[in-house]
XYZ file of C-alpha atoms in Angstrom:
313
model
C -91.131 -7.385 275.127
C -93.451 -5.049 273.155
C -92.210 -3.005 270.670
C -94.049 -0.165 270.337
C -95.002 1.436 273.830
C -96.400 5.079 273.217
C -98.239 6.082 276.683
C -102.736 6.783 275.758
C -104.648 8.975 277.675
C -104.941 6.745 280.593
C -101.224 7.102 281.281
C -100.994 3.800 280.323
C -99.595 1.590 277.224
C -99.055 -1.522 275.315
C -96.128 -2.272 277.552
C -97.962 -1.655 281.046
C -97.768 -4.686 283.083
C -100.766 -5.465 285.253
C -99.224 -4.490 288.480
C -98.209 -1.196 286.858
C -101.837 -0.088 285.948
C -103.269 -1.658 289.584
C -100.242 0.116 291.307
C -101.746 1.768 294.698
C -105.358 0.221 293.737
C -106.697 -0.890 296.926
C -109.220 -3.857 296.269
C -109.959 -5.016 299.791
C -113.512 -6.003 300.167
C -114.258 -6.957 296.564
C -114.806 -10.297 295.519
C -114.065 -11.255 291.502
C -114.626 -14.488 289.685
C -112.110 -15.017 286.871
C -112.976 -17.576 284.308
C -109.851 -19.711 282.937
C -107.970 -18.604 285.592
C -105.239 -21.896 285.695
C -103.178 -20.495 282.562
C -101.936 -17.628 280.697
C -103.652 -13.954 281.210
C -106.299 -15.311 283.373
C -103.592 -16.800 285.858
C -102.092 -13.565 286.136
C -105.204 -11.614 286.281
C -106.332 -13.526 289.488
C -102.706 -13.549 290.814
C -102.811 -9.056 290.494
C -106.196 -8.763 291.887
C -105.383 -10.966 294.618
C -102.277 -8.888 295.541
C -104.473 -6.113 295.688
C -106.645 -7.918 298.211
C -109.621 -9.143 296.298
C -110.399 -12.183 297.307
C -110.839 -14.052 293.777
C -112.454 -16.948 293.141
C -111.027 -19.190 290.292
C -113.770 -20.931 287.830
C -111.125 -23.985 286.487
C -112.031 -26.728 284.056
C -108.527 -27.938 285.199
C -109.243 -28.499 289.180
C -105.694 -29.959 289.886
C -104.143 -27.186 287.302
C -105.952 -24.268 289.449
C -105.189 -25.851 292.564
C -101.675 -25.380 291.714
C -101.937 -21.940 290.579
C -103.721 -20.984 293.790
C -100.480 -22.502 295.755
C -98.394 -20.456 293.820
C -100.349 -17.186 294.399
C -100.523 -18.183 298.300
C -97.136 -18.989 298.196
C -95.907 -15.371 297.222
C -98.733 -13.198 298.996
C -99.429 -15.095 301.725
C -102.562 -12.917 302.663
C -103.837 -13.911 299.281
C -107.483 -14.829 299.301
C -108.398 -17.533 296.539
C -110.583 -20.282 295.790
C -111.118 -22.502 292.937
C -114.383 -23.883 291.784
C -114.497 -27.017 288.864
C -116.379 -24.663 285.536
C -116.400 -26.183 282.359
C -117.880 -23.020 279.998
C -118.193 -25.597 276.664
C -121.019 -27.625 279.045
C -123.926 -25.790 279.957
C -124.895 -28.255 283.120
C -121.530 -27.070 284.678
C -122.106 -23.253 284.598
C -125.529 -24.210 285.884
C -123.741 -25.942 288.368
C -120.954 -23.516 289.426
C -123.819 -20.844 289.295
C -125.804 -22.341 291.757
C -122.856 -23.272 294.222
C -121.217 -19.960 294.273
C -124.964 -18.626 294.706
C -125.519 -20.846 297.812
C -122.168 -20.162 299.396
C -123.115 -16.578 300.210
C -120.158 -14.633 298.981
C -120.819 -11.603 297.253
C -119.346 -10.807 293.437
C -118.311 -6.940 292.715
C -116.161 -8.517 289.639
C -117.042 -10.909 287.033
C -114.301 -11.619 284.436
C -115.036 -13.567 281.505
C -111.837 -14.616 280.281
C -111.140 -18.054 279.413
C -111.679 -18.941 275.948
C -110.472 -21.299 273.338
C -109.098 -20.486 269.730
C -108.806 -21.405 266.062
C -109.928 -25.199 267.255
C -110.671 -27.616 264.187
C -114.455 -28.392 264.025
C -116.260 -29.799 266.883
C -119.566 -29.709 269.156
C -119.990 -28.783 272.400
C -122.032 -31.789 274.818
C -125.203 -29.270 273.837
C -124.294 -29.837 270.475
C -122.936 -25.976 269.877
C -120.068 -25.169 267.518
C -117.610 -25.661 270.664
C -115.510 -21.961 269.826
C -118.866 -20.517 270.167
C -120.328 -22.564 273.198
C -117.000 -21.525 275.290
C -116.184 -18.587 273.883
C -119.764 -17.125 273.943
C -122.196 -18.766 275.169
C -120.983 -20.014 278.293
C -120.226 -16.653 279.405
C -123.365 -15.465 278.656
C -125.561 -17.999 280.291
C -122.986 -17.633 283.548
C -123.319 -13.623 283.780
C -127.269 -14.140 283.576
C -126.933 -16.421 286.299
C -124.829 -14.332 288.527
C -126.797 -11.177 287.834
C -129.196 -11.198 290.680
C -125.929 -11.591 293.113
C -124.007 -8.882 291.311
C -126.955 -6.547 292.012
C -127.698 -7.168 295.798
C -123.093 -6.686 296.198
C -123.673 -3.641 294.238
C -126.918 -2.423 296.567
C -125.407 -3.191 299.695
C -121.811 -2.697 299.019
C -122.080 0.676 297.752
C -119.603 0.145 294.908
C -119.836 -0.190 291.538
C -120.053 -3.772 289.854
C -118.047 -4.749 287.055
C -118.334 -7.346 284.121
C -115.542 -7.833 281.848
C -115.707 -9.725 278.776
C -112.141 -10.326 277.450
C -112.469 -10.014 273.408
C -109.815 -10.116 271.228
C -108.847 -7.826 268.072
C -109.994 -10.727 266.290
C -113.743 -9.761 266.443
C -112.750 -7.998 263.512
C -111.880 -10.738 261.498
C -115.163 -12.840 261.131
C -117.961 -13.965 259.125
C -119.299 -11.573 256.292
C -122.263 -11.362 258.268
C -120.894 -10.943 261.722
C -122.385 -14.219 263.718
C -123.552 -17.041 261.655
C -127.159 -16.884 263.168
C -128.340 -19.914 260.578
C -125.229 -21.870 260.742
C -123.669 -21.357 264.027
C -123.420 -25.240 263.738
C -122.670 -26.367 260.178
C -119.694 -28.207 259.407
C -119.016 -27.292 255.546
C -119.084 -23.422 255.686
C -116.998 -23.655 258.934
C -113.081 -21.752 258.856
C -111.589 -22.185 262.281
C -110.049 -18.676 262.059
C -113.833 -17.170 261.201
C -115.680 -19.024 264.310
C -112.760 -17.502 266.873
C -113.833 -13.785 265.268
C -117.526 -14.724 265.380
C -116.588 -15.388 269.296
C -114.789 -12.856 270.218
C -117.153 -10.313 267.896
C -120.378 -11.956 270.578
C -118.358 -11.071 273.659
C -118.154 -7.266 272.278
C -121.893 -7.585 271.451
C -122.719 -9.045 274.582
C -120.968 -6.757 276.423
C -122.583 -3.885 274.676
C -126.621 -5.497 274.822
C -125.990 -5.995 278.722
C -124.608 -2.223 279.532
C -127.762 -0.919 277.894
C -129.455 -3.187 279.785
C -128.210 -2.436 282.808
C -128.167 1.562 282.880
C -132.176 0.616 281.741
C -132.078 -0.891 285.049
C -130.641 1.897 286.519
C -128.027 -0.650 288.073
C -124.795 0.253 289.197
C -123.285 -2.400 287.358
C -121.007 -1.753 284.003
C -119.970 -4.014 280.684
C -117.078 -3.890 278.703
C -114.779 -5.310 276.522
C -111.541 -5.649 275.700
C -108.879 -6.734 273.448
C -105.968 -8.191 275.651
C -103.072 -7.672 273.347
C -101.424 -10.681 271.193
C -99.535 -12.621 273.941
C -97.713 -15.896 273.776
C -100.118 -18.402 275.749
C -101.394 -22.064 274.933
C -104.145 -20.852 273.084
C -102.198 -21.109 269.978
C -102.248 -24.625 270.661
C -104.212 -25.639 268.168
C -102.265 -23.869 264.853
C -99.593 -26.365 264.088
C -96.626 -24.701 262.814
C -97.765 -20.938 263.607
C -97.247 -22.160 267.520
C -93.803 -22.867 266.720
C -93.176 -19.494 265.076
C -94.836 -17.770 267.897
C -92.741 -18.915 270.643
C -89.534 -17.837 268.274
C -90.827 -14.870 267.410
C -93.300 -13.300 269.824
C -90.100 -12.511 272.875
C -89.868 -9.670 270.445
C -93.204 -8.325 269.238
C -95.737 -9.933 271.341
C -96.699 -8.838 274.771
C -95.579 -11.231 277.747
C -98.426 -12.542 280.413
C -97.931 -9.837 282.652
C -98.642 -7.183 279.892
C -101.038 -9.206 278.383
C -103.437 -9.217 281.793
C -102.616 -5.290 282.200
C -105.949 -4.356 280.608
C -107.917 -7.090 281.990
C -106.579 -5.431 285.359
C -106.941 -2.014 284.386
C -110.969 -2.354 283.792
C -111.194 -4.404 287.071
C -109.945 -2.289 289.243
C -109.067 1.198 288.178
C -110.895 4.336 289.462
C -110.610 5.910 285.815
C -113.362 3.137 284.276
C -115.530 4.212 286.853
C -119.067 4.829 285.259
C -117.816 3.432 281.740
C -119.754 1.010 280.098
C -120.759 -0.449 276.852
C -116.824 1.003 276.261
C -113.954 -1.665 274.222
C -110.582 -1.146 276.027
C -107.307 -2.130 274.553
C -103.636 -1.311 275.798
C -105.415 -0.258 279.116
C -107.002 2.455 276.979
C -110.412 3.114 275.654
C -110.563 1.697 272.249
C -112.987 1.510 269.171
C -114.401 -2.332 268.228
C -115.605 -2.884 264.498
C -118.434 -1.704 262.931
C -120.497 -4.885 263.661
C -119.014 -4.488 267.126
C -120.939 -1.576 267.372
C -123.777 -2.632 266.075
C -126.947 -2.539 268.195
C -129.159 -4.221 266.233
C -126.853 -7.228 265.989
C -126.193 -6.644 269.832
C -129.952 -7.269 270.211
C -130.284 -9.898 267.607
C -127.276 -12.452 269.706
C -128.983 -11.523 273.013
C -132.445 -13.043 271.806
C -130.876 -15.950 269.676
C -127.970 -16.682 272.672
C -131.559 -16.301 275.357
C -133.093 -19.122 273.286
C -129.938 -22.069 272.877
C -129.432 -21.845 276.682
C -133.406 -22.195 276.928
């Protein structure tokens, strides 16, 4: 349980669970796809907005690992609407492919939550030879919101209700390169720290966010982007951190948030009537927030849209 649980502006805190800040939230009608939905925050995130009556569709890289997780949602709301759809963000090819296939089955998408993400892995490339934290992390996301734009436009048209894209950061953005993103050695092995590539990550989903709400108000779409910092939480993707896993499951009962806190804010931007018309905005503790100085930097913003355009060609 969280420690420290003083109420923000939104009414909301640290401690909020997701059901809390959803509570009375009617989401009937809206359709969300949540990315890494088969563990952790992103389980939960699809299990609140399905409660609420969204019908949410599950992008898994685990098939048989989301199929259970849509049982179990089933199983307790029986009205639950969810699907699950094979994406694997580290390969290019398969967000071409899940693109494509939710495109062609004619739903529409009012939600798009970029959430699944790995952390602090040891060095490796993705099958499009891209440092893998940054191919997943970033780059995956980014080549799947293009892709769904066009759909996300024509649900916000004819639905009449605001579209929402979520990219789920991490307080770690703050915590990278020198130079923010490594734009001349996104893939080099010998100036690579583990810790460094997961802030260079999370620091692109703020700056992605940010590029893609100016973009869109330029549009004069009724679509927003925003970011967010989840909260530390005790989930698998300490996985890869040798003893600091073990000292996290000890420790983090006390100060880290549980899953249900730790998909509160995640929740909170989805679906609450307060983010209406917010964008380019960095939420944390279901609460608006303030990212880093590079996080806020537009010029940077620009820079990763151009050089992010070009590796997914």
């Amino acid at each position: 349980m969280w420690l420290f649980g003083r109420k923000g502006p939104s009414g909301f805190s640290s401690s909020s669970t997701a059901e809390e800040v959803t509570q009375g939230i009617d989401g009937t009608g809206l359709t969300a796809i949540v990315t890494g939905a088969s563990s952790g925050i992103g389980t939960e995130t699809a299990r609140v907005l399905a409660l609420r009556g969204v019908h949410v569709i599950m992008g898994v890289r685990n098939v048989a690992a989301g199929r259970d997780v849509k049982e179990a949602i089933v199983k307790e709301i029986p009205t639950a609407k969810v699907d699950t759809m094979e994406l694997d963000l580290s390969s290019i090819a398969s967000v071409r492919k899940f693109a494509a296939d939710f495109s062609s089955s004619g739903h529409p998408l009012n939600l798009l939550i970029n959430n699944a993400g790995i952390m602090a892995t040891p060095f490796m490339l993705s099958k499009d030879n891209i440092e893998l934290q940054f191919a997943t992390n970033h780059i995956g996301h980014f080549l799947l919101t293009n892709l769904l734009l066009d759909t996300m436009k024509k649900a916000a048209r004819t639905s009449k209700r605001e579209g929402r894209i979520i990219n789920v950061s991490s307080e770690a953005h703050r915590y990278t390169y020198k130079e923010g993103i490594h734009f001349d050695k996104i893939n080099d092995q010998s100036g690579y720290s583990n810790f460094a590539a997961y802030g260079q990550s999370k620091l692109a989903n703020v700056l992605h966010a940010n590029e893609l709400a100016k973009r869109l108000k330029e549009d004069g779409v009724d679509i927003t982007a925003n970011s967010l910092h989840p909260g530390a939480i005790v989930t698998n993707l300490f996985r890869h951190m040798g003893p600091i896993s073990g000292l996290v499951n000890i420790f983090g009962k006390i100060a880290l948030k549980n899953v249900q806190q730790g998909a509160a804010t995640t929740c909170y931007v989805a679906l609450h009537p307060q983010v209406k018309g917010r964008s380019s905005e960095y939420f944390k503790d279901s609460n608006i927030g303030q990212a880093s100085a590079h996080g806020r930097n537009v010029e940077l913003a620009k820079k990763l849209w151009d050089f992010s355009m070009k590796m997914v060609k």
